[in-house]
Amino acid sequence: MDVAKYIGLFLLKNGQCYVHGLGTMQLVRKPASYDGQALQPSSYEILMAPGGNVDEALSNFIANNEQISISKASNALKEFSTQTRTTIQQGGEVALNHLGTFIQQDGRIGFATNPHMLYKPTPIPAHKGSSLQHQERPQFADQGARTSTGFVLPKAPPPGHSAPAMAAPPPMEERYQDEEEEKGGISWLRILLFVFILGLMAVGVYFGYKYYLVPKLNKPAPRQMELPTESNMPIPEVDDFDEPAVHSEDTSTTQTGMEQQEMNTPAPTQTTPATEPVPAQPVETTATGPAPKTVKLKVVINTYDSRARAEKRKRQLNAYGTSVQVLEEDTNYFFIIMPVQTTTTDTARILDSLSRTYNPEGVFKY
Protein backbone atom coordinates (compact mmCIF):
# COMPACT_ATOMS: atom_id res chain seq x y z
CA MET A 1 0.00 0.00 0.00
CA ASP A 2 1.45 3.35 -1.09
CA VAL A 3 0.58 5.57 1.88
CA ALA A 4 2.62 8.51 0.54
CA LYS A 5 0.43 8.66 -2.59
CA TYR A 6 -2.77 8.94 -0.53
CA ILE A 7 -1.18 11.62 1.68
CA GLY A 8 -0.48 13.74 -1.42
CA LEU A 9 -3.95 13.19 -2.88
CA PHE A 10 -5.64 14.08 0.41
CA LEU A 11 -3.49 17.23 0.76
CA LEU A 12 -4.28 18.47 -2.76
CA LYS A 13 -7.98 17.75 -2.27
CA ASN A 14 -8.49 19.41 1.14
CA GLY A 15 -5.56 21.83 1.36
CA GLN A 16 -4.58 20.41 4.76
CA CYS A 17 -3.57 16.95 6.00
CA TYR A 18 -2.73 15.73 9.50
CA VAL A 19 -0.27 12.82 9.65
CA HIS A 20 -0.08 11.11 13.01
CA GLY A 21 3.44 11.43 14.45
CA LEU A 22 4.68 13.91 11.82
CA GLY A 23 2.46 16.98 12.03
CA THR A 24 0.08 18.95 9.85
CA MET A 25 0.86 19.61 6.18
CA GLN A 26 -0.65 22.81 4.72
CA LEU A 27 -0.92 23.84 1.08
CA VAL A 28 -0.34 27.63 1.08
CA ARG A 29 -0.82 29.94 -1.89
CA LYS A 30 1.77 32.67 -2.33
CA PRO A 31 0.34 35.83 -3.90
CA ALA A 32 1.72 37.45 -7.03
CA SER A 33 4.56 39.93 -6.58
CA TYR A 34 6.64 42.47 -8.46
CA ASP A 35 10.43 42.29 -8.10
CA GLY A 36 11.20 45.58 -9.87
CA GLN A 37 11.75 44.01 -13.26
CA ALA A 38 8.90 41.58 -13.83
CA LEU A 39 5.57 40.50 -12.38
CA GLN A 40 5.79 37.13 -10.66
CA PRO A 41 2.53 35.13 -10.70
CA SER A 42 1.13 33.39 -7.68
CA SER A 43 2.48 29.98 -6.65
CA TYR A 44 1.88 27.23 -4.08
CA GLU A 45 4.09 25.92 -1.29
CA ILE A 46 3.71 23.09 1.23
CA LEU A 47 4.48 23.96 4.85
CA MET A 48 4.89 21.60 7.79
CA ALA A 49 3.46 22.56 11.21
CA PRO A 50 4.03 20.48 14.35
CA GLY A 51 0.95 18.98 16.02
CA GLY A 52 -2.59 19.57 14.87
CA ASN A 53 -6.11 18.28 15.34
CA VAL A 54 -6.12 14.52 15.77
CA ASP A 55 -8.75 12.98 13.49
CA GLU A 56 -9.34 9.91 11.36
CA ALA A 57 -10.06 11.74 8.11
CA LEU A 58 -6.89 10.49 6.37
CA SER A 59 -7.50 6.93 7.60
CA ASN A 60 -11.07 7.01 6.25
CA PHE A 61 -9.77 8.33 2.91
CA ILE A 62 -7.26 5.48 2.61
CA ALA A 63 -9.82 2.86 3.71
CA ASN A 64 -12.39 4.02 1.14
CA ASN A 65 -9.91 3.96 -1.73
CA GLU A 66 -8.23 0.66 -0.79
CA GLN A 67 -11.51 -1.03 0.26
CA ILE A 68 -10.09 -2.02 3.64
CA SER A 69 -11.08 -1.41 7.25
CA ILE A 70 -10.29 1.86 9.02
CA SER A 71 -8.21 0.09 11.67
CA LYS A 72 -6.03 -1.49 9.00
CA ALA A 73 -5.55 1.87 7.30
CA SER A 74 -4.64 3.49 10.66
CA ASN A 75 -2.03 0.80 11.32
CA ALA A 76 -0.49 1.34 7.87
CA LEU A 77 -0.40 5.11 8.46
CA LYS A 78 1.33 4.62 11.85
CA GLU A 79 3.95 2.33 10.28
CA PHE A 80 4.64 4.96 7.57
CA SER A 81 5.01 7.66 10.23
CA THR A 82 7.41 5.52 12.30
CA GLN A 83 9.57 4.66 9.28
CA THR A 84 9.64 8.32 8.18
CA ARG A 85 10.82 9.55 11.59
CA THR A 86 13.50 6.82 11.72
CA THR A 87 14.77 7.68 8.25
CA ILE A 88 14.90 11.42 8.99
CA GLN A 89 16.74 10.86 12.28
CA GLN A 90 19.35 8.85 10.38
CA GLY A 91 19.87 11.79 8.00
CA GLY A 92 17.76 10.51 5.13
CA GLU A 93 14.75 11.91 3.30
CA VAL A 94 11.29 10.53 2.50
CA ALA A 95 9.73 11.71 -0.76
CA LEU A 96 6.10 12.38 -1.66
CA ASN A 97 5.47 11.87 -5.36
CA HIS A 98 5.54 15.17 -7.30
CA LEU A 99 5.15 17.21 -4.10
CA GLY A 100 8.45 17.22 -2.22
CA THR A 101 10.35 15.44 0.56
CA PHE A 102 10.26 15.20 4.34
CA ILE A 103 13.49 16.64 5.78
CA GLN A 104 14.89 17.65 9.13
CA GLN A 105 14.92 21.40 9.85
CA ASP A 106 16.25 22.83 13.12
CA GLY A 107 15.81 19.55 14.94
CA ARG A 108 12.24 18.93 13.81
CA ILE A 109 10.50 17.49 10.81
CA GLY A 110 10.02 19.84 7.87
CA PHE A 111 9.01 19.61 4.24
CA ALA A 112 10.82 20.79 1.12
CA THR A 113 8.47 21.56 -1.76
CA ASN A 114 9.34 20.07 -5.15
CA PRO A 115 10.60 22.78 -7.54
CA HIS A 116 8.43 21.37 -10.32
CA MET A 117 5.40 22.15 -8.21
CA LEU A 118 6.42 25.81 -8.25
CA TYR A 119 5.85 25.99 -12.00
CA LYS A 120 4.41 29.30 -13.03
CA PRO A 121 3.66 31.09 -16.30
CA THR A 122 6.26 33.23 -18.06
CA PRO A 123 6.74 36.58 -16.30
CA ILE A 124 5.19 39.61 -17.97
CA PRO A 125 7.87 42.23 -18.82
CA ALA A 126 7.23 45.71 -17.46
CA HIS A 127 9.41 48.54 -18.86
CA LYS A 128 9.44 51.87 -17.16
CA GLY A 129 7.88 54.70 -19.16
CA SER A 130 6.06 52.42 -21.62
CA SER A 131 2.41 53.17 -22.30
CA LEU A 132 -0.19 50.42 -22.29
CA GLN A 133 -2.52 52.37 -24.63
CA HIS A 134 -2.92 51.13 -28.19
CA GLN A 135 -1.59 53.25 -30.98
CA GLU A 136 -4.04 54.84 -33.38
CA ARG A 137 -4.65 52.96 -36.60
CA PRO A 138 -3.55 54.64 -39.79
CA GLN A 139 -6.30 56.24 -41.84
CA PHE A 140 -7.02 55.04 -45.34
CA ALA A 141 -7.42 57.44 -48.22
CA ASP A 142 -10.97 56.36 -49.01
CA GLN A 143 -12.24 56.73 -45.43
CA GLY A 144 -13.40 59.80 -43.64
CA ALA A 145 -11.92 61.26 -40.46
CA ARG A 146 -12.47 59.16 -37.31
CA THR A 147 -13.45 60.98 -34.14
CA SER A 148 -12.41 60.07 -30.59
CA THR A 149 -15.70 58.17 -30.10
CA GLY A 150 -15.07 55.96 -33.14
CA PHE A 151 -17.67 57.62 -35.40
CA VAL A 152 -16.48 58.03 -38.99
CA LEU A 153 -17.29 61.37 -40.55
CA PRO A 154 -18.44 61.26 -44.17
CA LYS A 155 -15.88 62.26 -46.72
CA ALA A 156 -16.51 65.63 -48.38
CA PRO A 157 -17.39 65.43 -52.10
CA PRO A 158 -14.85 66.81 -54.58
CA PRO A 159 -15.32 70.40 -55.77
CA GLY A 160 -17.69 70.85 -58.71
CA HIS A 161 -19.63 67.69 -57.89
CA SER A 162 -23.37 68.25 -57.66
CA ALA A 163 -25.32 66.16 -55.19
CA PRO A 164 -28.40 64.31 -56.52
CA ALA A 165 -31.76 65.79 -55.75
CA MET A 166 -33.43 64.24 -52.69
CA ALA A 167 -37.05 63.16 -52.69
CA ALA A 168 -39.52 65.13 -50.63
CA PRO A 169 -40.30 63.57 -47.23
CA PRO A 170 -43.73 61.91 -46.82
CA PRO A 171 -46.46 63.67 -44.83
CA MET A 172 -46.46 63.36 -41.05
CA GLU A 173 -49.77 61.46 -40.99
CA GLU A 174 -48.52 58.70 -43.26
CA ARG A 175 -45.31 58.41 -41.22
CA TYR A 176 -47.34 58.07 -37.98
CA GLN A 177 -49.48 55.35 -39.54
CA ASP A 178 -46.40 53.48 -40.68
CA GLU A 179 -44.98 53.59 -37.14
CA GLU A 180 -48.25 52.18 -35.74
CA GLU A 181 -48.20 49.37 -38.28
CA GLU A 182 -44.60 48.54 -37.41
CA LYS A 183 -45.41 48.37 -33.69
CA GLY A 184 -48.30 45.97 -34.36
CA GLY A 185 -51.27 48.27 -33.68
CA ILE A 186 -53.92 47.26 -31.14
CA SER A 187 -53.42 43.90 -29.43
CA TRP A 188 -56.72 42.10 -30.06
CA LEU A 189 -55.47 39.05 -28.21
CA ARG A 190 -55.23 40.99 -24.94
CA ILE A 191 -58.71 42.44 -25.46
CA LEU A 192 -60.20 39.00 -26.08
CA LEU A 193 -58.42 37.61 -23.04
CA PHE A 194 -59.77 40.44 -20.87
CA VAL A 195 -63.33 39.87 -22.15
CA PHE A 196 -63.01 36.13 -21.50
CA ILE A 197 -61.92 36.74 -17.89
CA LEU A 198 -64.84 39.12 -17.34
CA GLY A 199 -67.22 36.47 -18.70
CA LEU A 200 -65.85 33.84 -16.33
CA MET A 201 -66.28 36.20 -13.39
CA ALA A 202 -69.89 36.97 -14.39
CA VAL A 203 -70.73 33.26 -14.72
CA GLY A 204 -69.20 32.56 -11.32
CA VAL A 205 -71.22 35.35 -9.69
CA TYR A 206 -74.45 34.11 -11.32
CA PHE A 207 -74.06 30.49 -10.22
CA GLY A 208 -72.94 31.53 -6.75
CA TYR A 209 -76.03 33.69 -6.30
CA LYS A 210 -78.42 31.10 -7.76
CA TYR A 211 -77.16 27.94 -6.09
CA TYR A 212 -75.72 29.31 -2.85
CA LEU A 213 -77.32 32.56 -1.73
CA VAL A 214 -80.90 31.95 -2.93
CA PRO A 215 -81.33 28.51 -1.26
CA LYS A 216 -79.76 29.88 1.88
CA LEU A 217 -82.18 32.82 2.00
CA ASN A 218 -85.24 30.66 1.22
CA LYS A 219 -84.37 28.04 3.81
CA PRO A 220 -87.03 28.11 6.57
CA ALA A 221 -85.89 28.91 10.05
CA PRO A 222 -85.81 25.93 12.43
CA ARG A 223 -88.82 25.69 14.72
CA GLN A 224 -88.07 26.22 18.36
CA MET A 225 -89.73 23.83 20.74
CA GLU A 226 -91.74 25.59 23.40
CA LEU A 227 -90.63 24.46 26.81
CA PRO A 228 -93.23 24.23 29.55
CA THR A 229 -93.10 27.12 31.98
CA GLU A 230 -95.06 28.11 35.01
CA SER A 231 -97.22 30.39 32.90
CA ASN A 232 -98.43 27.72 30.45
CA MET A 233 -98.43 24.70 32.79
CA PRO A 234 -101.85 23.60 34.05
CA ILE A 235 -102.54 24.89 37.53
CA PRO A 236 -103.71 22.05 39.76
CA GLU A 237 -106.60 22.48 42.15
CA VAL A 238 -106.05 23.03 45.83
CA ASP A 239 -107.44 19.63 46.75
CA ASP A 240 -104.95 17.88 44.46
CA PHE A 241 -101.97 19.38 46.28
CA ASP A 242 -103.36 18.31 49.62
CA GLU A 243 -104.02 14.72 48.50
CA PRO A 244 -101.67 13.63 45.69
CA ALA A 245 -102.87 10.70 43.60
CA VAL A 246 -100.09 8.37 44.60
CA HIS A 247 -100.68 4.63 44.42
CA SER A 248 -97.94 2.57 45.99
CA GLU A 249 -97.65 -1.11 46.62
CA ASP A 250 -98.80 -0.69 50.22
CA THR A 251 -101.95 1.43 49.81
CA SER A 252 -103.06 1.28 53.39
CA THR A 253 -99.80 2.60 54.81
CA THR A 254 -99.62 5.42 52.28
CA GLN A 255 -103.13 6.55 53.02
CA THR A 256 -102.41 6.46 56.76
CA GLY A 257 -99.36 8.73 56.28
CA MET A 258 -101.32 11.16 54.20
CA GLU A 259 -104.14 11.24 56.76
CA GLN A 260 -101.60 12.08 59.49
CA GLN A 261 -100.26 14.98 57.41
CA GLU A 262 -103.79 16.21 56.78
CA MET A 263 -104.49 16.11 60.51
CA ASN A 264 -101.45 18.28 61.20
CA THR A 265 -102.48 20.81 58.57
CA PRO A 266 -105.34 23.10 59.70
CA ALA A 267 -108.27 22.89 57.32
CA PRO A 268 -109.64 26.17 56.00
CA THR A 269 -113.01 27.16 57.37
CA GLN A 270 -115.74 27.97 54.90
CA THR A 271 -119.01 29.64 55.93
CA THR A 272 -122.02 28.92 53.84
CA PRO A 273 -125.29 30.66 54.59
CA ALA A 274 -127.88 28.14 55.70
CA THR A 275 -130.74 29.96 54.07
CA GLU A 276 -129.33 29.88 50.51
CA PRO A 277 -129.58 26.48 48.89
CA VAL A 278 -126.68 25.30 46.79
CA PRO A 279 -127.79 25.07 43.19
CA ALA A 280 -127.20 21.71 41.59
CA GLN A 281 -124.82 21.85 38.66
CA PRO A 282 -125.62 19.72 35.67
CA VAL A 283 -123.28 16.83 34.97
CA GLU A 284 -121.66 17.02 31.59
CA THR A 285 -121.78 13.72 29.81
CA THR A 286 -119.98 14.82 26.68
CA ALA A 287 -117.28 12.31 25.71
CA THR A 288 -113.86 13.96 25.51
CA GLY A 289 -111.89 10.99 24.11
CA PRO A 290 -110.28 7.78 25.26
CA ALA A 291 -109.19 7.41 28.86
CA PRO A 292 -105.54 8.34 29.57
CA LYS A 293 -103.04 5.50 29.83
CA THR A 294 -101.93 4.43 33.31
CA VAL A 295 -98.16 4.16 33.88
CA LYS A 296 -96.00 3.06 36.79
CA LEU A 297 -93.14 5.36 37.69
CA LYS A 298 -90.23 5.34 40.10
CA VAL A 299 -89.65 8.80 41.49
CA VAL A 300 -86.34 9.74 43.14
CA ILE A 301 -87.26 11.81 46.18
CA ASN A 302 -83.83 12.29 47.77
CA THR A 303 -80.17 11.54 46.98
CA TYR A 304 -77.44 10.85 49.56
CA ASP A 305 -73.72 10.11 49.52
CA SER A 306 -73.85 7.53 52.34
CA ARG A 307 -76.04 4.52 53.00
CA ALA A 308 -76.54 5.45 56.66
CA ARG A 309 -78.23 8.74 55.76
CA ALA A 310 -80.34 7.04 53.08
CA GLU A 311 -81.52 4.34 55.52
CA LYS A 312 -82.34 7.01 58.09
CA ARG A 313 -84.49 8.88 55.58
CA LYS A 314 -86.21 5.61 54.59
CA ARG A 315 -87.12 4.80 58.22
CA GLN A 316 -88.43 8.33 58.67
CA LEU A 317 -90.73 8.07 55.64
CA ASN A 318 -91.85 4.57 56.58
CA ALA A 319 -92.81 5.91 60.00
CA TYR A 320 -95.07 8.42 58.23
CA GLY A 321 -96.67 5.55 56.31
CA THR A 322 -94.89 6.15 52.99
CA SER A 323 -93.47 3.14 51.14
CA VAL A 324 -89.99 3.91 49.75
CA GLN A 325 -86.88 1.97 48.73
CA VAL A 326 -83.12 2.60 48.93
CA LEU A 327 -81.25 2.04 45.64
CA GLU A 328 -77.45 2.18 45.33
CA GLU A 329 -76.90 3.97 42.02
CA ASP A 330 -73.09 4.20 42.26
CA THR A 331 -70.31 4.04 44.80
CA ASN A 332 -71.27 6.36 47.68
CA TYR A 333 -74.39 7.52 45.78
CA PHE A 334 -77.85 6.35 46.95
CA PHE A 335 -81.41 7.13 45.82
CA ILE A 336 -84.66 7.20 47.85
CA ILE A 337 -87.23 5.85 45.35
CA MET A 338 -91.02 5.94 45.69
CA PRO A 339 -93.14 3.79 43.32
CA VAL A 340 -96.00 5.81 41.83
CA GLN A 341 -98.91 4.82 39.57
CA THR A 342 -100.51 7.62 37.58
CA THR A 343 -101.69 8.60 34.13
CA THR A 344 -99.53 10.03 31.37
CA THR A 345 -101.33 13.36 31.47
CA ASP A 346 -100.88 13.80 35.22
CA THR A 347 -97.15 12.96 35.39
CA ALA A 348 -95.96 16.57 35.64
CA ARG A 349 -98.59 17.42 38.24
CA ILE A 350 -97.70 14.36 40.34
CA LEU A 351 -93.99 15.25 40.27
CA ASP A 352 -94.80 18.81 41.30
CA SER A 353 -96.99 17.58 44.15
CA LEU A 354 -94.31 15.16 45.41
CA SER A 355 -91.70 17.90 45.23
CA ARG A 356 -93.84 20.20 47.37
CA THR A 357 -94.53 17.43 49.88
CA TYR A 358 -91.20 15.60 50.27
CA ASN A 359 -88.37 17.63 48.71
CA PRO A 360 -88.74 21.34 47.83
CA GLU A 361 -85.43 21.18 45.92
CA GLY A 362 -87.04 18.92 43.32
CA VAL A 363 -87.71 15.28 42.45
CA PHE A 364 -87.22 13.42 39.16
CA LYS A 365 -88.12 10.16 37.47
CA TYR A 366 -85.69 7.27 37.71
XYZ file of C-alpha atoms in Angstrom:
366
model
C 0.000 0.000 0.000
C 1.448 3.352 -1.088
C 0.582 5.567 1.884
C 2.615 8.512 0.540
C 0.433 8.658 -2.592
C -2.766 8.936 -0.534
C -1.180 11.621 1.684
C -0.476 13.736 -1.415
C -3.951 13.186 -2.884
C -5.641 14.085 0.414
C -3.485 17.227 0.756
C -4.277 18.468 -2.765
C -7.981 17.750 -2.268
C -8.494 19.408 1.139
C -5.560 21.826 1.363
C -4.578 20.408 4.764
C -3.565 16.955 5.997
C -2.727 15.735 9.499
C -0.267 12.825 9.647
C -0.078 11.106 13.013
C 3.435 11.426 14.452
C 4.683 13.907 11.818
C 2.458 16.982 12.034
C 0.081 18.950 9.850
C 0.858 19.611 6.176
C -0.646 22.811 4.724
C -0.918 23.842 1.078
C -0.336 27.633 1.085
C -0.824 29.942 -1.892
C 1.775 32.669 -2.328
C 0.338 35.834 -3.902
C 1.720 37.450 -7.033
C 4.563 39.926 -6.578
C 6.640 42.468 -8.458
C 10.426 42.287 -8.098
C 11.200 45.579 -9.872
C 11.754 44.009 -13.262
C 8.903 41.575 -13.832
C 5.568 40.504 -12.376
C 5.791 37.131 -10.663
C 2.533 35.132 -10.699
C 1.130 33.395 -7.676
C 2.483 29.975 -6.654
C 1.878 27.228 -4.078
C 4.089 25.924 -1.293
C 3.709 23.089 1.230
C 4.481 23.961 4.851
C 4.887 21.600 7.794
C 3.456 22.558 11.211
C 4.029 20.483 14.352
C 0.951 18.976 16.025
C -2.588 19.568 14.866
C -6.115 18.281 15.338
C -6.121 14.518 15.772
C -8.753 12.980 13.493
C -9.336 9.909 11.361
C -10.060 11.743 8.106
C -6.892 10.489 6.372
C -7.501 6.930 7.595
C -11.074 7.013 6.250
C -9.774 8.325 2.914
C -7.262 5.480 2.613
C -9.818 2.863 3.708
C -12.389 4.024 1.139
C -9.907 3.958 -1.728
C -8.234 0.664 -0.788
C -11.507 -1.033 0.261
C -10.088 -2.021 3.642
C -11.078 -1.406 7.246
C -10.291 1.855 9.020
C -8.212 0.090 11.673
C -6.026 -1.493 9.003
C -5.551 1.873 7.297
C -4.645 3.487 10.663
C -2.025 0.803 11.317
C -0.494 1.339 7.871
C -0.397 5.111 8.462
C 1.332 4.617 11.852
C 3.954 2.333 10.275
C 4.641 4.957 7.575
C 5.009 7.662 10.226
C 7.410 5.520 12.303
C 9.574 4.661 9.282
C 9.639 8.318 8.180
C 10.817 9.545 11.591
C 13.497 6.819 11.723
C 14.772 7.680 8.247
C 14.899 11.415 8.988
C 16.737 10.859 12.284
C 19.348 8.845 10.377
C 19.869 11.794 8.000
C 17.758 10.511 5.129
C 14.747 11.912 3.301
C 11.288 10.528 2.501
C 9.728 11.713 -0.763
C 6.104 12.378 -1.662
C 5.474 11.869 -5.364
C 5.538 15.171 -7.302
C 5.150 17.213 -4.096
C 8.453 17.223 -2.219
C 10.346 15.443 0.559
C 10.262 15.204 4.337
C 13.488 16.643 5.777
C 14.892 17.651 9.131
C 14.924 21.396 9.849
C 16.253 22.830 13.118
C 15.807 19.546 14.943
C 12.237 18.934 13.815
C 10.499 17.486 10.809
C 10.023 19.838 7.868
C 9.012 19.608 4.243
C 10.821 20.791 1.117
C 8.469 21.559 -1.764
C 9.338 20.067 -5.149
C 10.596 22.782 -7.544
C 8.435 21.372 -10.321
C 5.402 22.151 -8.212
C 6.423 25.814 -8.253
C 5.851 25.986 -12.003
C 4.411 29.305 -13.032
C 3.662 31.094 -16.297
C 6.263 33.227 -18.061
C 6.736 36.578 -16.297
C 5.193 39.614 -17.975
C 7.874 42.228 -18.818
C 7.233 45.707 -17.457
C 9.407 48.536 -18.861
C 9.436 51.870 -17.159
C 7.877 54.701 -19.164
C 6.060 52.423 -21.624
C 2.406 53.168 -22.303
C -0.188 50.424 -22.286
C -2.515 52.369 -24.631
C -2.922 51.129 -28.193
C -1.592 53.248 -30.977
C -4.038 54.836 -33.383
C -4.649 52.962 -36.597
C -3.551 54.644 -39.791
C -6.304 56.242 -41.839
C -7.019 55.045 -45.341
C -7.416 57.444 -48.221
C -10.967 56.357 -49.007
C -12.242 56.729 -45.432
C -13.403 59.803 -43.639
C -11.919 61.264 -40.462
C -12.471 59.160 -37.312
C -13.449 60.982 -34.140
C -12.412 60.066 -30.588
C -15.698 58.166 -30.101
C -15.069 55.961 -33.144
C -17.665 57.616 -35.397
C -16.476 58.026 -38.991
C -17.293 61.372 -40.548
C -18.443 61.256 -44.168
C -15.875 62.262 -46.719
C -16.505 65.634 -48.384
C -17.393 65.428 -52.101
C -14.848 66.809 -54.581
C -15.322 70.402 -55.773
C -17.692 70.850 -58.715
C -19.630 67.685 -57.894
C -23.372 68.247 -57.658
C -25.321 66.161 -55.193
C -28.399 64.315 -56.518
C -31.757 65.792 -55.751
C -33.427 64.243 -52.688
C -37.048 63.162 -52.691
C -39.521 65.132 -50.629
C -40.296 63.566 -47.230
C -43.728 61.907 -46.823
C -46.458 63.669 -44.832
C -46.459 63.356 -41.052
C -49.773 61.461 -40.991
C -48.516 58.703 -43.259
C -45.311 58.414 -41.219
C -47.336 58.072 -37.984
C -49.482 55.346 -39.541
C -46.399 53.483 -40.678
C -44.982 53.585 -37.143
C -48.246 52.184 -35.738
C -48.203 49.374 -38.279
C -44.597 48.537 -37.407
C -45.414 48.370 -33.693
C -48.302 45.968 -34.356
C -51.268 48.270 -33.675
C -53.924 47.261 -31.137
C -53.419 43.905 -29.432
C -56.719 42.097 -30.060
C -55.472 39.052 -28.214
C -55.225 40.988 -24.945
C -58.712 42.442 -25.464
C -60.203 38.997 -26.079
C -58.421 37.610 -23.038
C -59.766 40.445 -20.871
C -63.330 39.873 -22.149
C -63.012 36.134 -21.501
C -61.915 36.736 -17.893
C -64.842 39.116 -17.337
C -67.223 36.473 -18.702
C -65.853 33.845 -16.330
C -66.282 36.204 -13.388
C -69.892 36.968 -14.395
C -70.732 33.259 -14.723
C -69.200 32.560 -11.317
C -71.220 35.352 -9.690
C -74.447 34.105 -11.315
C -74.059 30.493 -10.216
C -72.937 31.535 -6.748
C -76.032 33.689 -6.303
C -78.424 31.101 -7.758
C -77.161 27.938 -6.086
C -75.720 29.306 -2.846
C -77.321 32.559 -1.725
C -80.905 31.955 -2.927
C -81.327 28.509 -1.257
C -79.757 29.885 1.883
C -82.180 32.824 2.002
C -85.238 30.664 1.224
C -84.371 28.041 3.809
C -87.034 28.111 6.573
C -85.894 28.914 10.045
C -85.814 25.935 12.425
C -88.820 25.693 14.725
C -88.066 26.221 18.361
C -89.734 23.829 20.737
C -91.743 25.594 23.403
C -90.633 24.461 26.811
C -93.230 24.234 29.545
C -93.103 27.117 31.983
C -95.060 28.111 35.014
C -97.218 30.391 32.899
C -98.428 27.717 30.448
C -98.433 24.703 32.786
C -101.850 23.599 34.052
C -102.538 24.894 37.528
C -103.711 22.053 39.763
C -106.595 22.477 42.146
C -106.055 23.034 45.833
C -107.442 19.626 46.754
C -104.953 17.880 44.461
C -101.972 19.381 46.280
C -103.355 18.306 49.622
C -104.025 14.723 48.503
C -101.665 13.629 45.689
C -102.868 10.699 43.600
C -100.090 8.369 44.600
C -100.675 4.627 44.418
C -97.937 2.569 45.985
C -97.650 -1.105 46.617
C -98.801 -0.695 50.218
C -101.946 1.427 49.813
C -103.064 1.279 53.388
C -99.798 2.598 54.806
C -99.621 5.425 52.278
C -103.135 6.554 53.019
C -102.411 6.455 56.759
C -99.361 8.731 56.281
C -101.323 11.161 54.195
C -104.139 11.239 56.763
C -101.604 12.083 59.486
C -100.263 14.980 57.406
C -103.786 16.214 56.779
C -104.490 16.112 60.510
C -101.451 18.277 61.199
C -102.484 20.815 58.568
C -105.337 23.102 59.697
C -108.267 22.892 57.317
C -109.644 26.174 55.996
C -113.012 27.158 57.367
C -115.740 27.970 54.898
C -119.010 29.636 55.929
C -122.021 28.916 53.839
C -125.291 30.659 54.592
C -127.883 28.135 55.698
C -130.740 29.957 54.067
C -129.328 29.885 50.512
C -129.580 26.480 48.888
C -126.680 25.300 46.793
C -127.785 25.070 43.191
C -127.197 21.710 41.590
C -124.825 21.846 38.656
C -125.624 19.724 35.672
C -123.283 16.835 34.972
C -121.656 17.018 31.590
C -121.784 13.719 29.813
C -119.982 14.815 26.679
C -117.282 12.308 25.710
C -113.861 13.959 25.505
C -111.895 10.995 24.106
C -110.278 7.779 25.263
C -109.192 7.413 28.859
C -105.538 8.344 29.569
C -103.040 5.504 29.831
C -101.934 4.430 33.305
C -98.162 4.157 33.875
C -95.998 3.062 36.793
C -93.137 5.364 37.688
C -90.231 5.337 40.100
C -89.648 8.803 41.492
C -86.342 9.738 43.141
C -87.264 11.810 46.185
C -83.835 12.293 47.774
C -80.170 11.536 46.975
C -77.439 10.854 49.564
C -73.718 10.114 49.521
C -73.845 7.532 52.342
C -76.035 4.520 52.996
C -76.541 5.452 56.657
C -78.230 8.739 55.761
C -80.342 7.039 53.084
C -81.522 4.339 55.525
C -82.336 7.005 58.092
C -84.490 8.877 55.580
C -86.206 5.609 54.591
C -87.115 4.804 58.215
C -88.431 8.331 58.668
C -90.728 8.074 55.644
C -91.853 4.566 56.580
C -92.814 5.907 60.001
C -95.073 8.416 58.229
C -96.667 5.550 56.310
C -94.888 6.152 52.988
C -93.467 3.139 51.142
C -89.995 3.912 49.747
C -86.882 1.970 48.732
C -83.121 2.598 48.934
C -81.250 2.039 45.644
C -77.450 2.183 45.325
C -76.895 3.971 42.015
C -73.089 4.203 42.256
C -70.312 4.037 44.797
C -71.272 6.360 47.676
C -74.389 7.522 45.778
C -77.852 6.351 46.948
C -81.408 7.127 45.816
C -84.665 7.200 47.848
C -87.231 5.853 45.347
C -91.024 5.937 45.688
C -93.135 3.788 43.323
C -96.005 5.810 41.832
C -98.908 4.816 39.565
C -100.506 7.615 37.583
C -101.690 8.598 34.126
C -99.530 10.027 31.367
C -101.333 13.363 31.472
C -100.877 13.801 35.224
C -97.147 12.965 35.389
C -95.959 16.574 35.639
C -98.592 17.424 38.236
C -97.697 14.357 40.340
C -93.989 15.250 40.270
C -94.796 18.814 41.297
C -96.990 17.577 44.150
C -94.313 15.156 45.410
C -91.704 17.905 45.227
C -93.836 20.202 47.371
C -94.535 17.425 49.881
C -91.199 15.605 50.269
C -88.367 17.634 48.708
C -88.739 21.336 47.830
C -85.433 21.184 45.922
C -87.042 18.921 43.317
C -87.710 15.283 42.449
C -87.221 13.415 39.160
C -88.123 10.159 37.472
C -85.692 7.270 37.707
